[in-house]
Short mmCIF file of C-alpha atoms in Angstrom, two decimals:
data_model
loop_
_atom_site.label_atom_id
_atom_site.label_comp_id
_atom_site.label_asym_id
_atom_site.label_seq_id
_atom_site.Cartn_x
_atom_site.Cartn_y
_atom_site.Cartn_z
CA MET A 1 -218.55 68.46 152.10
CA LYS A 2 -215.48 67.17 150.32
CA ARG A 3 -214.43 70.76 149.77
CA TYR A 4 -214.15 71.35 153.48
CA ALA A 5 -212.55 68.04 154.37
CA GLY A 6 -209.07 69.45 153.85
CA THR A 7 -209.78 72.52 155.95
CA ILE A 8 -211.24 70.44 158.75
CA ALA A 9 -208.26 68.11 158.72
CA MET A 10 -205.93 71.10 158.87
CA ALA A 11 -207.84 72.67 161.74
CA ALA A 12 -207.71 69.39 163.63
CA MET A 13 -203.96 69.16 163.07
CA ILE A 14 -203.33 72.70 164.26
CA LEU A 15 -205.47 72.16 167.34
CA THR A 16 -203.63 69.02 168.38
CA MET A 17 -200.16 70.27 167.51
CA PRO A 18 -199.21 71.88 170.84
CA LEU A 19 -200.03 68.62 172.60
CA ALA A 20 -197.65 66.67 170.43
CA GLN A 21 -194.92 69.31 170.66
CA ALA A 22 -194.57 69.98 174.34
CA ALA A 23 -191.45 68.20 175.56
CA ASP A 24 -190.28 68.75 179.11
CA ASN A 25 -187.15 70.59 180.09
CA LEU A 26 -185.21 67.90 181.93
CA VAL A 27 -182.73 70.13 183.77
CA PRO A 28 -184.29 69.66 187.26
CA GLN A 29 -184.41 65.91 186.74
CA MET A 30 -180.78 65.74 185.55
CA GLN A 31 -179.68 67.87 188.50
CA ALA A 32 -181.45 65.56 190.94
CA GLN A 33 -179.57 62.68 189.38
CA TYR A 34 -176.23 64.51 189.66
CA GLN A 35 -176.94 65.15 193.34
CA SER A 36 -177.58 61.47 193.88
CA GLU A 37 -174.11 60.97 192.39
CA GLY A 38 -172.55 63.24 195.00
CA ALA A 39 -172.97 66.83 193.77
CA GLY A 40 -173.98 69.61 196.17
CA ASP A 41 -175.97 72.77 195.42
CA PHE A 42 -175.67 74.16 191.93
CA SER A 43 -174.57 77.63 190.95
CA ALA A 44 -175.31 79.29 187.62
CA GLU A 45 -172.35 81.62 188.19
CA ARG A 46 -169.91 78.72 188.55
CA GLY A 47 -171.50 77.15 185.48
CA GLN A 48 -170.85 80.27 183.44
CA GLN A 49 -167.20 80.42 184.56
CA PHE A 50 -166.73 76.77 183.69
CA TRP A 51 -168.28 77.31 180.27
CA ARG A 52 -165.89 80.18 179.43
CA GLN A 53 -162.75 78.65 180.91
CA LYS A 54 -160.04 78.00 178.30
CA HIS A 55 -158.16 74.72 178.37
CA GLN A 56 -154.87 73.72 176.77
CA ALA A 57 -154.76 70.59 174.63
CA GLU A 58 -151.84 68.60 173.24
CA LYS A 59 -153.25 68.57 169.73
CA GLU A 60 -154.66 71.27 167.51
CA PRO A 61 -156.64 73.33 168.27
CA PHE A 62 -154.44 73.95 171.32
CA THR A 63 -156.90 76.25 173.07
CA ARG A 64 -160.36 74.85 173.66
CA SER A 65 -163.50 75.86 175.50
CA CYS A 66 -167.20 75.16 175.31
CA GLU A 67 -167.39 78.34 173.25
CA SER A 68 -165.22 76.81 170.50
CA CYS A 69 -168.34 75.32 168.93
CA HIS A 70 -171.30 76.83 170.74
CA GLY A 71 -170.10 80.41 170.25
CA THR A 72 -170.21 83.31 172.68
CA ASP A 73 -173.86 84.30 172.23
CA LEU A 74 -175.87 81.26 173.22
CA ARG A 75 -179.09 82.70 171.87
CA GLN A 76 -177.52 82.48 168.42
CA PRO A 77 -176.56 79.30 166.57
CA GLY A 78 -172.93 78.20 166.91
CA GLU A 79 -170.63 76.62 164.36
CA HIS A 80 -168.70 73.38 164.83
CA GLN A 81 -165.03 74.46 164.99
CA ARG A 82 -163.90 71.75 162.58
CA THR A 83 -166.74 70.80 160.29
CA GLY A 84 -168.43 74.19 160.10
CA LYS A 85 -171.81 72.57 160.68
CA VAL A 86 -174.36 74.84 162.34
CA ILE A 87 -175.17 73.98 165.96
CA GLU A 88 -178.57 75.33 166.98
CA ALA A 89 -178.75 77.89 169.81
CA MET A 90 -178.13 76.48 173.30
CA ALA A 91 -180.51 78.83 175.14
CA PRO A 92 -183.79 77.03 175.93
CA SER A 93 -185.61 80.38 175.61
CA VAL A 94 -184.98 80.42 171.85
CA ASN A 95 -184.60 76.69 171.25
CA ALA A 96 -187.32 74.78 173.08
CA GLU A 97 -185.79 71.45 172.12
CA ARG A 98 -182.79 72.00 174.37
CA PHE A 99 -182.39 69.66 177.34
CA THR A 100 -185.49 67.59 176.55
CA ASP A 101 -183.72 64.30 175.85
CA ALA A 102 -181.73 62.70 178.69
CA LYS A 103 -179.79 60.40 176.40
CA LYS A 104 -178.69 63.29 174.23
CA ILE A 105 -177.54 65.36 177.21
CA LYS A 106 -175.53 62.44 178.52
CA LYS A 107 -173.96 61.63 175.16
CA TRP A 108 -172.82 65.17 174.47
CA PHE A 109 -171.53 65.89 177.96
CA ARG A 110 -169.33 62.85 177.57
CA ARG A 111 -168.07 63.72 174.07
CA ASN A 112 -167.66 67.47 174.62
CA CYS A 113 -166.09 67.36 178.10
CA LYS A 114 -163.49 64.82 176.99
CA TRP A 115 -162.69 66.78 173.85
CA THR A 116 -162.62 70.19 175.52
CA ILE A 117 -161.07 69.56 178.93
CA GLY A 118 -159.55 66.13 178.42
CA ARG A 119 -161.69 64.27 180.95
CA GLU A 120 -165.35 63.66 181.79
CA CYS A 121 -167.10 66.48 183.65
CA THR A 122 -168.00 65.83 187.29
CA PRO A 123 -171.67 65.70 188.32
CA GLN A 124 -171.10 69.07 190.04
CA GLU A 125 -169.76 70.68 186.84
CA LYS A 126 -172.59 69.30 184.74
CA GLY A 127 -175.24 70.53 187.18
CA ASP A 128 -173.63 73.98 187.34
CA VAL A 129 -173.47 74.30 183.55
CA LEU A 130 -177.10 73.27 183.16
CA ALA A 131 -178.12 75.68 185.92
CA TRP A 132 -176.51 78.49 183.95
CA LEU A 133 -177.69 77.47 180.47
CA ASN A 134 -181.24 77.13 181.76
CA THR A 135 -181.30 80.81 182.77
CA LEU A 136 -180.69 81.87 179.15
CA MET B 1 -201.87 36.66 118.24
CA LYS B 2 -200.82 33.68 120.38
CA ARG B 3 -197.30 33.94 119.02
CA LEU B 4 -197.21 37.60 119.86
CA ILE B 5 -198.18 36.85 123.46
CA LEU B 6 -195.56 34.15 123.65
CA LEU B 7 -192.96 36.51 122.28
CA LEU B 8 -193.93 39.20 124.75
CA THR B 9 -193.72 36.78 127.68
CA LEU B 10 -190.32 35.62 126.53
CA LEU B 11 -189.18 39.22 126.45
CA ALA B 12 -190.78 40.06 129.77
CA VAL B 13 -189.09 37.32 131.76
CA PRO B 14 -185.50 38.42 131.21
CA THR B 15 -186.35 42.12 131.69
CA SER B 16 -187.97 41.40 135.02
CA LEU B 17 -184.89 39.43 135.99
CA LEU B 18 -182.69 42.37 135.05
CA ALA B 19 -184.50 44.59 137.49
CA HIS B 20 -184.56 41.94 140.21
CA PRO B 21 -183.06 43.33 143.44
CA ILE B 22 -180.76 40.39 144.00
CA LEU B 23 -180.41 38.53 140.73
CA GLY B 24 -180.53 41.71 138.70
CA PHE B 25 -177.50 42.47 136.62
CA PRO B 26 -177.37 46.14 135.64
CA ARG B 27 -177.74 47.02 139.25
CA HIS B 28 -178.83 50.25 140.87
CA ARG B 29 -176.46 53.08 140.16
CA GLY B 30 -175.60 54.55 143.56
CA VAL B 31 -175.13 53.10 147.00
CA GLU B 32 -178.12 51.70 148.86
CA PRO B 33 -179.91 54.68 150.48
CA LEU B 34 -180.35 52.99 153.83
CA THR B 35 -181.30 54.99 156.88
CA ASN B 36 -181.65 54.09 160.53
CA PRO B 37 -182.83 56.58 163.18
CA LEU B 38 -180.27 55.53 165.79
CA TYR B 39 -177.47 55.76 163.26
CA SER B 40 -178.55 59.20 162.02
CA GLU B 41 -178.73 60.63 165.51
CA SER B 42 -175.40 59.11 166.58
CA CYS B 43 -173.28 59.60 163.47
CA GLY B 44 -175.12 62.31 161.57
CA GLU B 45 -174.52 65.30 163.84
CA CYS B 46 -171.11 66.38 162.57
CA HIS B 47 -171.33 65.22 158.97
CA PHE B 48 -174.04 63.51 156.95
CA ALA B 49 -174.65 59.90 157.97
CA TYR B 50 -172.54 58.04 155.39
CA GLN B 51 -174.37 55.08 153.87
CA PRO B 52 -172.99 51.71 155.02
CA GLY B 53 -172.38 50.83 151.34
CA LEU B 54 -169.53 53.38 151.13
CA LEU B 55 -166.99 51.23 153.02
CA PRO B 56 -166.32 47.51 153.45
CA ALA B 57 -167.26 45.83 156.75
CA ARG B 58 -163.60 45.58 157.85
CA SER B 59 -163.31 49.39 157.68
CA TRP B 60 -166.47 49.95 159.71
CA LYS B 61 -165.18 47.53 162.35
CA LYS B 62 -162.00 49.56 162.76
CA LEU B 63 -163.86 52.89 162.84
CA MET B 64 -166.36 51.65 165.41
CA ALA B 65 -163.82 50.27 167.92
CA PRO B 66 -164.25 52.09 171.28
CA ALA B 67 -160.74 53.61 171.24
CA ALA B 68 -161.20 54.73 167.62
CA LEU B 69 -164.45 56.53 168.48
CA GLU B 70 -162.78 58.35 171.33
CA ASP B 71 -160.28 59.84 168.89
CA HIS B 72 -162.33 60.01 165.71
CA PHE B 73 -160.21 62.10 163.31
CA GLY B 74 -159.43 64.38 166.24
CA GLU B 75 -163.06 64.59 167.48
CA ASN B 76 -164.83 62.59 170.15
CA ALA B 77 -167.63 60.42 168.76
CA GLU B 78 -168.08 58.08 171.73
CA LEU B 79 -171.29 56.11 172.16
CA ASP B 80 -172.68 54.01 174.94
CA GLU B 81 -171.96 50.34 174.45
CA GLU B 82 -175.48 49.31 173.49
CA ASP B 83 -175.71 51.92 170.72
CA ARG B 84 -172.18 51.23 169.53
CA LEU B 85 -172.96 47.54 169.01
CA ALA B 86 -176.30 48.25 167.31
CA ILE B 87 -174.66 50.68 164.87
CA LEU B 88 -171.74 48.37 164.23
CA LYS B 89 -174.21 45.68 163.25
CA PHE B 90 -176.17 48.02 160.98
CA LEU B 91 -172.98 49.15 159.23
CA THR B 92 -171.27 45.79 158.81
CA SER B 93 -174.36 43.90 157.67
CA ASN B 94 -175.00 46.47 154.92
CA ALA B 95 -171.39 47.27 154.04
CA ALA B 96 -170.05 47.71 150.51
CA ASP B 97 -168.69 44.17 150.39
CA THR B 98 -172.08 42.66 151.26
CA THR B 99 -173.84 44.29 148.31
CA TRP B 100 -174.11 42.97 144.79
CA HIS B 101 -176.72 45.20 143.25
CA TYR B 102 -175.43 48.71 143.86
CA LYS B 103 -172.85 49.83 141.34
CA ARG B 104 -170.89 52.30 143.49
CA SER B 105 -170.52 49.83 146.34
CA ILE B 106 -169.18 47.22 143.96
CA LYS B 107 -166.66 49.66 142.52
CA ILE B 108 -165.53 50.60 146.01
CA THR B 109 -165.05 46.95 146.98
CA ARG B 110 -163.24 46.13 143.76
CA SER B 111 -160.77 48.97 144.06
CA LEU B 112 -159.52 47.66 147.42
CA ALA B 113 -157.21 44.74 148.11
CA GLU B 114 -158.77 42.21 150.46
CA ASP B 115 -156.60 43.17 153.41
CA GLU B 116 -156.96 46.91 152.93
CA ALA B 117 -159.26 48.60 155.41
CA PRO B 118 -159.16 52.39 154.90
CA LEU B 119 -160.65 54.50 157.67
CA ARG B 120 -161.78 57.05 155.14
CA ILE B 121 -164.12 56.78 152.18
CA THR B 122 -162.00 59.49 150.57
CA GLU B 123 -158.99 57.14 150.73
CA VAL B 124 -160.68 54.36 148.80
CA PRO B 125 -158.77 54.35 145.48
CA TYR B 126 -161.95 54.52 143.40
CA ILE B 127 -163.28 57.57 145.29
CA LYS B 128 -159.86 59.20 145.42
CA LYS B 129 -159.43 58.89 141.68
CA LYS B 130 -162.87 60.31 140.95
CA HIS B 131 -161.94 63.51 142.80
CA SER B 132 -158.33 63.86 141.77
CA HIS B 133 -159.03 66.69 139.29
CA ILE B 134 -160.83 68.95 141.71
CA PRO B 135 -158.59 71.85 142.72
CA ARG B 136 -157.88 72.81 146.35
CA TRP B 137 -159.69 76.12 146.08
CA ALA B 138 -162.94 74.32 145.45
CA VAL B 139 -162.56 71.98 148.42
CA GLN B 140 -160.18 72.63 151.36
CA ASP B 141 -159.92 76.38 150.74
CA ASN B 142 -163.65 76.71 150.13
CA ARG B 143 -165.20 77.76 153.46
CA LYS B 144 -168.50 76.25 152.42
CA VAL B 145 -166.98 72.81 151.80
CA ARG B 146 -163.79 72.52 153.94
CA SER B 147 -163.04 68.89 153.15
CA LEU B 148 -163.88 66.18 150.64
CA SER B 149 -165.35 64.28 153.57
CA TYR B 150 -168.57 66.29 153.44
CA CYS B 151 -170.02 64.55 150.39
CA ASN B 152 -173.45 66.16 150.69
CA ARG B 153 -172.11 69.70 150.38
CA CYS B 154 -171.41 68.99 146.69
CA HIS B 155 -173.44 65.90 145.82
CA THR B 156 -176.95 67.30 145.98
CA ARG B 157 -178.59 63.90 146.38
CA ALA B 158 -176.00 62.23 148.61
CA ASP B 159 -178.70 61.48 151.19
CA LYS B 160 -180.45 59.35 148.55
CA GLY B 161 -177.27 57.38 147.92
CA ALA B 162 -176.82 59.11 144.55
CA PHE B 163 -173.28 60.17 143.64
CA VAL B 164 -173.47 61.23 140.03
CA ARG B 165 -171.27 63.76 138.26
CA ALA B 166 -174.25 65.57 136.75
CA GLU B 167 -175.80 66.21 140.16
CA VAL B 168 -172.76 67.89 141.69
CA ASP B 169 -173.10 71.51 142.76
CA ILE B 170 -169.98 72.81 144.48
CA PRO B 171 -171.04 75.70 146.76
CA GLY B 172 -169.84 78.97 145.29
CA TYR B 173 -168.85 77.29 142.00
CA ARG B 174 -171.90 76.27 140.04
CA ASN B 175 -172.13 73.88 137.14
CA TRP B 176 -169.06 71.80 137.63
CA ALA B 177 -170.08 69.67 134.68
CA ASP B 178 -169.82 72.71 132.37
CA LEU B 179 -166.46 73.73 133.70
CA PHE B 180 -164.50 70.81 132.27
#
């Protein structure tokens, strides 16, 4: 019996794994919240434009966009423009952990919008970006 | 036999005191390998989460001020107020100058004047001196390192609080210890 105990434990772990793993994609929920803050309908096309838009900054690097760190192919990992640290792919289709943690989404919108465009993103901009990223 | 036991006990008492976490004298070698999930997820995304024992509390206070986080060495590391305060507390209550049993923390504290509060670990005189021989090509010009700030790219056990010469492995340039 002892010989099989390990196998049984493994089987039990594998069987229960999907249950523990499934985390919800929070994009619809975030978008509902943005609408309650005044945003209208969301457009993936506008989101894509916003994502690629280049902005001028007063300090180096003078040209900044969301692509500076996330890269141009969002199904591939990006690289932080300064530290070189790998940033996992943004596309939820290849990275199921994307947009599953409301606190994380909020924290990074705040940091990245201020760094990239010099101000916080509006609820409309955030909803548009998420609409686009969620199609990838 | 009785005398032997007595002798052994006499020997055992001081050795156990030596290893004592607070009263101990030859302290642990590195910095205390403290971790905290909130800290790792808030300050460990761009570089490894520096142990609190690498800077004195007065430095952490300056680094963690809201305006300082907004322009954090040219990056934005802002946090919501609740998290900021929780991390500030974690860092200051375990800072280098609160520790007496971790050798590296003590050396860091001792190399600073009481009113000095560097924003960088790499500007602490003790740390600066330890790295003064390393050439530019191995650090700034090395794409796999980029800056001395990324301790864990060379110190293979930095996450365990261990910063020992013999455990350094500079990416692209193996066996530093053999080189010099």
